[in-house]
Tab-separated table of C-alpha atoms in Angstrom:
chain	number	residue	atom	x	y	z
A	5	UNK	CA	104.806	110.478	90.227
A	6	UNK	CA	108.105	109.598	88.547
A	7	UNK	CA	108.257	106.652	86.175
A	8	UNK	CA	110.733	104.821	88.055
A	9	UNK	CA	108.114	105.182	90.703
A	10	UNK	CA	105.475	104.055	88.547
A	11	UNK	CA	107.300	101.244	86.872
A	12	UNK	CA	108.228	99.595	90.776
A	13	UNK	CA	104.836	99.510	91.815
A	14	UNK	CA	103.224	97.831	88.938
A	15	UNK	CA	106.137	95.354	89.152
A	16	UNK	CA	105.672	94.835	93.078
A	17	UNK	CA	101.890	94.779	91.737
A	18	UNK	CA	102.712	92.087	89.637
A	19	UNK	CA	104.847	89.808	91.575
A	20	UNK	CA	102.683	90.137	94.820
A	21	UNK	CA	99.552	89.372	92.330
A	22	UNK	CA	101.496	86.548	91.053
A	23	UNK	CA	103.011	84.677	94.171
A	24	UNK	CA	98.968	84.721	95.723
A	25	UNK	CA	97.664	83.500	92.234
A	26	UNK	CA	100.683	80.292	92.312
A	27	UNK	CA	101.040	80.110	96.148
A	28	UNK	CA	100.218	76.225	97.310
A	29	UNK	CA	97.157	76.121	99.690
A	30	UNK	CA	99.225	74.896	102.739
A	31	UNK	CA	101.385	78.331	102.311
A	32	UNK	CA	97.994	80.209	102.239
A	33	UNK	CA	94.866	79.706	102.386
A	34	UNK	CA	92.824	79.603	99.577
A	35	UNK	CA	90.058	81.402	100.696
A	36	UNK	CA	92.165	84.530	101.661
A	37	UNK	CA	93.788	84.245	98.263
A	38	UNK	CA	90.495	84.619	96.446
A	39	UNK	CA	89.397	87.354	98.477
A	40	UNK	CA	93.107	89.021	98.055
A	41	UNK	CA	92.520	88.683	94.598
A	42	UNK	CA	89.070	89.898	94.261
A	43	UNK	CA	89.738	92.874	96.335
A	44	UNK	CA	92.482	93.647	93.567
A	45	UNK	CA	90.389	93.118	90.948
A	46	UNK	CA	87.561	95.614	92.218
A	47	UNK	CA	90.191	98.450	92.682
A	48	UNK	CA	91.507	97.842	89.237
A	49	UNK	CA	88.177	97.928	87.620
A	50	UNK	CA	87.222	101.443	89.421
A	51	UNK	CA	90.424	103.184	87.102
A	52	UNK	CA	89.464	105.317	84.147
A	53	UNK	CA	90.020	103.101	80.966
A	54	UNK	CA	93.052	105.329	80.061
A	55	UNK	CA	94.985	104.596	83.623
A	56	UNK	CA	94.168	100.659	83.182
A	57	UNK	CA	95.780	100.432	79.686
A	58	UNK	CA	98.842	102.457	81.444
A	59	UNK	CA	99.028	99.962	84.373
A	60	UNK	CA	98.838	96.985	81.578
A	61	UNK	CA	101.825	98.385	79.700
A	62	UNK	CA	103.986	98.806	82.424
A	63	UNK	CA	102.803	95.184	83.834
A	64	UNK	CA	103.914	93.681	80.459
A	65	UNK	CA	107.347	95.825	81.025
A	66	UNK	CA	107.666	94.295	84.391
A	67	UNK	CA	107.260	90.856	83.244
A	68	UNK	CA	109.460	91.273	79.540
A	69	UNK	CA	112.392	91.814	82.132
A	70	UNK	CA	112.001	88.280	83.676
A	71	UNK	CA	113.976	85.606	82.017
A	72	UNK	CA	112.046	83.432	80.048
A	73	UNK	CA	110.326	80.407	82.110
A	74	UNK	CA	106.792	79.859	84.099
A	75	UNK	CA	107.061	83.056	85.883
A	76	UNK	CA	107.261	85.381	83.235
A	77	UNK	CA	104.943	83.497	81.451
A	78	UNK	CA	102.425	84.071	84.968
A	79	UNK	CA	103.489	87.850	84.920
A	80	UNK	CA	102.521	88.008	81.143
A	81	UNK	CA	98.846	86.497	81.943
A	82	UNK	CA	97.695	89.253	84.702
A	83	UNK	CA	96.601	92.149	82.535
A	84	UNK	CA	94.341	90.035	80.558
A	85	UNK	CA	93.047	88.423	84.289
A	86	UNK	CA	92.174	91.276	85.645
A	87	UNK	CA	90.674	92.637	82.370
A	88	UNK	CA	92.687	95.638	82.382
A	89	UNK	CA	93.088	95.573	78.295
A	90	UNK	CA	89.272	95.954	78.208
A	91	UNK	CA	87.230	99.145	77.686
A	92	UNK	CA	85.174	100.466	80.769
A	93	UNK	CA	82.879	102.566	78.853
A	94	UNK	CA	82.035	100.105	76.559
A	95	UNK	CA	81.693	97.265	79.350
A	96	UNK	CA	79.442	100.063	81.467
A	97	UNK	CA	77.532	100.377	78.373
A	98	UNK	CA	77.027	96.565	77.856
A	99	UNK	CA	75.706	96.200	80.979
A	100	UNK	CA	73.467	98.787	80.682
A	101	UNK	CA	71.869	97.053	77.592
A	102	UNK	CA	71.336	93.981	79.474
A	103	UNK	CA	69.687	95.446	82.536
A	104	UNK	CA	67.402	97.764	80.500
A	105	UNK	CA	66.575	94.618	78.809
A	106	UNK	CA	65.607	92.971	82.140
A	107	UNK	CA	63.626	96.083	83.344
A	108	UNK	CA	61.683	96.151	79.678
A	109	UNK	CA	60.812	92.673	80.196
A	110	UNK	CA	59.504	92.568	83.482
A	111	UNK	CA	57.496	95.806	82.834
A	112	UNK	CA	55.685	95.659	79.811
A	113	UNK	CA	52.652	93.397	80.926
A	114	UNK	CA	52.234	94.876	84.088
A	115	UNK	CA	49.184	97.360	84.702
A	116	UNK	CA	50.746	100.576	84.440
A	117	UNK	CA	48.494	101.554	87.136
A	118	UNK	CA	50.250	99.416	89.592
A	119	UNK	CA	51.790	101.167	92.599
A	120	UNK	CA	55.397	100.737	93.538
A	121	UNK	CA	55.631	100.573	97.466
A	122	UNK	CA	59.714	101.985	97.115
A	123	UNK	CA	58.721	104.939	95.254
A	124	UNK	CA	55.567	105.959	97.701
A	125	UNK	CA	52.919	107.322	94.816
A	126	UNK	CA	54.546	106.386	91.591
A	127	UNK	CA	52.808	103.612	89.716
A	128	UNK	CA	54.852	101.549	87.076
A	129	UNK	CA	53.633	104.074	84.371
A	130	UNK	CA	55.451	106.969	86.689
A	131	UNK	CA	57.888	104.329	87.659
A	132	UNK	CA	58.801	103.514	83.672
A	133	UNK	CA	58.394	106.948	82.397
A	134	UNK	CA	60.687	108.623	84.565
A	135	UNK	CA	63.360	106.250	83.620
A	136	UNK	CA	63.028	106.688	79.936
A	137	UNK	CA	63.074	110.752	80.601
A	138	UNK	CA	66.448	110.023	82.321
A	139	UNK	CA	67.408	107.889	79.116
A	140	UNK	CA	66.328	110.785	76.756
A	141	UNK	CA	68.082	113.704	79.322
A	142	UNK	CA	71.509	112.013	79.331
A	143	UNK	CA	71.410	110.869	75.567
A	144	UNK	CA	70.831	114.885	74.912
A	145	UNK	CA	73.454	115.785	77.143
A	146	UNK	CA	76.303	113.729	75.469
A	147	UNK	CA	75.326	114.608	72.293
A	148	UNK	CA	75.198	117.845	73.123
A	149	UNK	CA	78.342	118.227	74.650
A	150	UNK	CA	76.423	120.383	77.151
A	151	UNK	CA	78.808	123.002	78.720
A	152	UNK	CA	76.268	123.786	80.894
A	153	UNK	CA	72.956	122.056	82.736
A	154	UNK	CA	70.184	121.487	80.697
A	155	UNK	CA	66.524	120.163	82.571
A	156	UNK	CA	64.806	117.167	81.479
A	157	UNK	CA	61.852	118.938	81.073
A	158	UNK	CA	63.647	121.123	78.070
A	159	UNK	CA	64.570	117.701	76.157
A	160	UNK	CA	61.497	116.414	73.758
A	161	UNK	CA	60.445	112.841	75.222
A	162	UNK	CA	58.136	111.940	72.080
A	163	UNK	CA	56.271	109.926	75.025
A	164	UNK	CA	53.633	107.409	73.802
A	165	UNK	CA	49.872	108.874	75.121
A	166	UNK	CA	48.999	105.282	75.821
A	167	UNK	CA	51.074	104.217	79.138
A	168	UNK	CA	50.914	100.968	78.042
A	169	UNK	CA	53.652	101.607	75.244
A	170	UNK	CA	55.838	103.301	77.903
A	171	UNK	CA	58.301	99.901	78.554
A	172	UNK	CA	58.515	99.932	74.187
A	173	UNK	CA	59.077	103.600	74.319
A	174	UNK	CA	61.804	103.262	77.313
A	175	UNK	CA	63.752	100.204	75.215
A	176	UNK	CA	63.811	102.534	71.909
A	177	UNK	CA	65.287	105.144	74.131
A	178	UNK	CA	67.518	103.439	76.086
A	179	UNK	CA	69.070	102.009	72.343
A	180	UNK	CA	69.575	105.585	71.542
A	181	UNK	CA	71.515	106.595	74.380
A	182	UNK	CA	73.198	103.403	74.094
A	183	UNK	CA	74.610	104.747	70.431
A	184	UNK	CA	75.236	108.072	71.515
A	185	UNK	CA	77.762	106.837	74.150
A	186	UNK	CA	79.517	104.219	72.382
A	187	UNK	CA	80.331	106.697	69.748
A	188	UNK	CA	81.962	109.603	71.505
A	189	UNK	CA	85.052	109.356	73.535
A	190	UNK	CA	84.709	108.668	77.078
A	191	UNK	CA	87.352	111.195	77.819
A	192	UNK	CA	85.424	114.068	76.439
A	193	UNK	CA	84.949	117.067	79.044
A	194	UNK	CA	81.459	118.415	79.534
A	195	UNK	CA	78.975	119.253	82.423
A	196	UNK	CA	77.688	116.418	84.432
A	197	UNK	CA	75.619	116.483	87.546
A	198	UNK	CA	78.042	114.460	89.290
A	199	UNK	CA	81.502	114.683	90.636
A	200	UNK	CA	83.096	113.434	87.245
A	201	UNK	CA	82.742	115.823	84.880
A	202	UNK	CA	83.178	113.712	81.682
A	203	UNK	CA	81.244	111.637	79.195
A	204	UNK	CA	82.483	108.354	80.945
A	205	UNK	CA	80.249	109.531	84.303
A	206	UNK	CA	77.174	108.990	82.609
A	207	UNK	CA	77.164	105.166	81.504
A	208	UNK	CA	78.486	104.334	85.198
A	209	UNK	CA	74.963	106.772	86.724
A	210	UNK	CA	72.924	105.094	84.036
A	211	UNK	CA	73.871	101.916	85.209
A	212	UNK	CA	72.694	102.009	88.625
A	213	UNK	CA	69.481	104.407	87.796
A	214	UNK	CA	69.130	100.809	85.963
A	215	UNK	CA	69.686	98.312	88.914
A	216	UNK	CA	68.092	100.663	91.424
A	217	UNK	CA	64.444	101.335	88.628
A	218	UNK	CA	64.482	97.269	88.352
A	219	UNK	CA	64.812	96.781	91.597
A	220	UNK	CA	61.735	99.163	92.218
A	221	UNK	CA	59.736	97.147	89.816
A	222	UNK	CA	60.777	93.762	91.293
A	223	UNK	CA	59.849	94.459	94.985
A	224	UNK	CA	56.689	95.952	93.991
A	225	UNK	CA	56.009	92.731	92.326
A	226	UNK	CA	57.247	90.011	94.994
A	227	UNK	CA	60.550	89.483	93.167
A	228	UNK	CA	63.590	89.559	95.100
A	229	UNK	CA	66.239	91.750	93.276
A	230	UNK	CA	69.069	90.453	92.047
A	231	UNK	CA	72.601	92.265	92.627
A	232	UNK	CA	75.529	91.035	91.576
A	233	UNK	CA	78.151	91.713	94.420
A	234	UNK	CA	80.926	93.847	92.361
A	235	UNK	CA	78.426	95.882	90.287
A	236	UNK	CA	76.735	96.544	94.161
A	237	UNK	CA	79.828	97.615	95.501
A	238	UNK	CA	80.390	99.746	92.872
A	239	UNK	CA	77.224	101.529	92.918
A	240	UNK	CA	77.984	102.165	96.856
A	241	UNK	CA	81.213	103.869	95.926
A	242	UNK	CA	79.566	105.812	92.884
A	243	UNK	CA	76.654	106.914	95.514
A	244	UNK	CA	79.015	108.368	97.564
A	245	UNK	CA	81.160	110.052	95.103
A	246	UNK	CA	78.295	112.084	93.810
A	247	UNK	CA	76.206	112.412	97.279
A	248	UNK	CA	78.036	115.665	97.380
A	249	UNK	CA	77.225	117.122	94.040
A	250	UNK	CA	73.368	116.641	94.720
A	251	UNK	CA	72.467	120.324	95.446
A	252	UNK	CA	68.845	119.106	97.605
A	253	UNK	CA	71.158	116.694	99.571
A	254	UNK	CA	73.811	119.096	100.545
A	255	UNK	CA	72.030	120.830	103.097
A	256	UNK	CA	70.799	118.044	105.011
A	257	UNK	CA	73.829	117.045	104.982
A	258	UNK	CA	75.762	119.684	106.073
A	259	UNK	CA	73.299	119.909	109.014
A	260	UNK	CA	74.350	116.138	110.599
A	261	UNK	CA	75.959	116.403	113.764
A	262	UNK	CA	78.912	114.848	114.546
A	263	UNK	CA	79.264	110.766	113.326
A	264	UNK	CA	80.036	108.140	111.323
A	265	UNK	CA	79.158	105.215	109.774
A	266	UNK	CA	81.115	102.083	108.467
A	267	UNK	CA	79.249	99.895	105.819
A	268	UNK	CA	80.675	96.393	104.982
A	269	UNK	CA	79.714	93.865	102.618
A	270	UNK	CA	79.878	90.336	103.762
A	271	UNK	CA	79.992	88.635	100.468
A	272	UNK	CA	83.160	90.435	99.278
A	273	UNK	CA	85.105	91.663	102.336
A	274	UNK	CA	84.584	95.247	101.174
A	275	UNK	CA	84.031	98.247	103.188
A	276	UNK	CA	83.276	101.714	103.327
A	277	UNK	CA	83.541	104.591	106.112
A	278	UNK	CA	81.740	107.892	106.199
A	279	UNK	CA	82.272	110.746	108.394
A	280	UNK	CA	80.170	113.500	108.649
A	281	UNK	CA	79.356	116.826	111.018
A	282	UNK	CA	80.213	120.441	111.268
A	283	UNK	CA	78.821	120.902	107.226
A	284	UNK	CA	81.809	118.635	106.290
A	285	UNK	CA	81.605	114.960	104.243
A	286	UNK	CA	84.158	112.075	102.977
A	287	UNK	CA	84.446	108.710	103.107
A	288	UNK	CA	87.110	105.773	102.566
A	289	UNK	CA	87.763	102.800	101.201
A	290	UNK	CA	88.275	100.470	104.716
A	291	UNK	CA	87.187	98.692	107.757
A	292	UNK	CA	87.751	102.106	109.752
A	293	UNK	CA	86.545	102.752	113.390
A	294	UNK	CA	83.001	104.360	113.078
A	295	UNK	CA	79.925	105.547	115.332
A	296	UNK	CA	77.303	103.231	113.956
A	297	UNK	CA	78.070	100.421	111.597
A	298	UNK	CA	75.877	97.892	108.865
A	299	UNK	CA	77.516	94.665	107.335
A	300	UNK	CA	75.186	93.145	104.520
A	301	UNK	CA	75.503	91.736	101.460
A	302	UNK	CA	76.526	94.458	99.009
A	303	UNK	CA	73.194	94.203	96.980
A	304	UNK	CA	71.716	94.628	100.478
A	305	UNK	CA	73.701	97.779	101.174
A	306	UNK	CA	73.110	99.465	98.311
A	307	UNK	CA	69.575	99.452	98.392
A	308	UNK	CA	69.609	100.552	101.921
A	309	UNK	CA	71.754	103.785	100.945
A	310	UNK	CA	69.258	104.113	98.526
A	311	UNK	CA	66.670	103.975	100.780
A	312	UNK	CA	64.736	100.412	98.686
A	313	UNK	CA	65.579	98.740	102.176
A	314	UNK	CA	64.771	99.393	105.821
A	315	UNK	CA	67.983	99.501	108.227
A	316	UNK	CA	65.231	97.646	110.430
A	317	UNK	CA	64.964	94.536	107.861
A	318	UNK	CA	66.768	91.728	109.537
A	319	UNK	CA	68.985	90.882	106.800
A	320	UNK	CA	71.226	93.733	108.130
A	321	UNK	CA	73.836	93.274	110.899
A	322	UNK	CA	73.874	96.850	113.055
A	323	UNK	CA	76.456	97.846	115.733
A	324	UNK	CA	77.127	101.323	117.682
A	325	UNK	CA	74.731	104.189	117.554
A	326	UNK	CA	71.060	103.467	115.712
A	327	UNK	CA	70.263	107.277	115.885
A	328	UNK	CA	73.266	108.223	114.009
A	329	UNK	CA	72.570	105.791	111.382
A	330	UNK	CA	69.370	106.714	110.781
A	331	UNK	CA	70.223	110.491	110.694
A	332	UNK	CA	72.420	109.725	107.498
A	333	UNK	CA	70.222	108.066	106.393
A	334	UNK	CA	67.616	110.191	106.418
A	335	UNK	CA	69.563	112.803	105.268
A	336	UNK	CA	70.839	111.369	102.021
A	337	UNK	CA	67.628	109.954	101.210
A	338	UNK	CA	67.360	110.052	97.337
C-alpha cells in the first residue's frame, strides 16, 4: 500500500472519527454514535502494537495539516482516545496479572478436592495445576526462544506435593511468566502453537486460558463469571484465529458438512460468521447470512465456543438450523 494511500485513509479515519465524536444528537443519534465509536475502537485495539503507533503518526500528520482552531485541536485528541500510543503487550500482560490475581483468590481456600462440573473429572487441584503448567510451558517457551515445540511435560513444574499450595505455587508462576514477557520484544519470531507465530501471541492465549480457568472455578462454585464485553469479543476472534492450528481439532473439523454459523453479541453490536464443509474453514468479521445463528452477550458467547455454556441455556437467542450448530460445536470442542 502506497503512502499516499496510507496517509488518506487515516485522514478520512480521522475526520469521519471526528464529525461522530462532535456531531449534535439531533444530527445523529447518540446511541449509534457510541456504538460507531466502540466498534472503531475494538478494530483498533486488535492491530499489532507496531501498526497502532504507525496509524497514530500518520493521524497526528492528518491533523498538523488543519489550520489551527477546535478541529485540529479534536483531530489531535483521537490517538490518545482510542489508546493507540499505548503498548498491547504490556496492556495484555496487565491484564493478565489482574485476572491471575482473581483466579488465586478465589482458589486458595477451596478443597482442592472439589469437582469442577465444566471440566467433567478435574477437581480444583487438576483445575489449578494445569493452569500453572500452562504458566510454566509458555514462560519456558519465550525464554527459550523455542524454534521448535517443546511439551509441557519436558518443562520442570517444581509443583508443591501438598495440593493445597497449588493456588501459591500458580501466583509465583504466573509472576514469572509475567517478567519473562515484559522483558523481551513482542516482535520476536519463534514457534507458537497458534496462528501468530511471535512472542506477542502468547500474552493474548494466556489471557483467555485466564478468563476461561476462572470462569471454571466460578461456576463450579455458584459464581456467575464475569466478562467484560471487549476482552469477550476478543477472545471469540482469538478462538477462531487459532481453531485451525489445533492439530486434534482439525480433523473434526474438516469432517463438517456443509454450514455456517453467525455469532453476535448483543451488548456491543459485534459479530462473527463461520463457514465450514468440504475440509475447508474461515470466518469474518460481520452480520453475514448464515445456516444457524446465536446472539448473546459476548461473555455468553465465548463460553459457549468454549463449550462452559450449553447452546440450550436460555440466555442464548438461536435461529436457522440447531443440528448445524451443534455439529460445530461439537466439533471444536476444546
Amino acid at each position: 500500500m502506497s503512502d499516499a494511500l496510507l496517509n488518506a485513509l487515516a485522514e478520512a479515519l480521522a475526520d469521519l472519527v471526528t464529525s461522530i465524536d462532535t456531531c449534535d444528537d439531533d444530527v445523529l443519534d447518540p446511541d449509534t454514535a457510541v456504538k460507531w465509536l466502540e466498534t472503531t475502537g475494538y478494530l483498533l485495539d486488535r492491530l499489532s502494537p507496531a501498526d497502532r503507533r504507525a496509524l497514530s503518526l500518520l493521524m497526528r500528520r492528518a491533523a498538523a495539516r488543519q489550520p489551527d482552531g477546535a478541529w485540529r485541536d479534536d483531530l489531535l485528541r483521537i490517538p490518545e482516545e482510542f489508546g493507540l500510543d499505548d503498548d498491547q503487550h504490556e496492556l495484555y500482560c496487565d491484564a493478565i496479572e489482574q485476572l491471575e490475581r482473581r483466579f488465586v483468590q478465589t482458589v486458595r481456600d477451596v478443597d482442592p478436592a472439589t469437582p469442577v462440573p465444566s471440566c467433567p473429572g478435574w477437581t480444583f487441584a487438576d483445575l489449578v495445576k494445569h493452569h500453572g503448567t500452562t504458566h510454566r510451558w509458555m514462560e519456558h517457551l519465550v525464554r527459550t526462544r523455542a524454534a521448535e515445540r517443546v511439551w509441557s511435560r519436558d518443562v520442570p513444574l517444581d509443583l508443591p506435593e501438598n495440593p493445597a499450595a497449588y493456588p501459591q505455587w500458580l501466583a509465583g508462576s504466573a509472576e514469572v511468566t509475567l517478567r519473562t514477557l515484559r522483558g523481551i520484544d513482542p516482535e520476536t519470531p519463534m514457534w507458537s502453537h497458534g496462528a501468530d507465530q511471535r512472542v506477542r501471541f502468547f500474552p493474548r492465549r494466556l489471557l483467555f486460558e485466564a478468563v476461561i480457568h476462572l470462569a471454571d472455578a466460578e461456576i463450579a462454585l455458584g459464581i456467575e463469571p464475569r466478562i467484560a464485553a471487549g476482552t469477550a469479543a476478543d477472545g471469540i476472534e482469538e478462538f477462531l484465529e487459532n481453531l485451525p492450528h489445533y492439530s486434534w481439532i482439525a480433523d473434526p473439523l474438516a469432517a463438517l458438512a456443509n454450514g455456517s454459523v453467525r455469532l453476535t453479541a448483543t451488548d456491543t453490536g459485534a459479530a462473527w460468521t463461520i463457514s465450514f464443509g468440504g475440509g475447508g474453514f474461515a470466518w469474518t468479521k460481520g452480520d453475514g447470512s448464515a445456516t444457524a445463528g446465536v446472539k448473546a452477550t459476548a461473555g455468553d458467547l465465548l463460553l459457549l465456543v468454549y463449550g462452559r455454556l450449553r447452546a440450550d441455556d436460555a440466555r442464548f437467542g438461536i435461529s436457522g438450523d440447531r443440528a448445524i450448530l451443534d455439529a460445530w460445536l461439537a466439533a471444536t470442542a476444546l
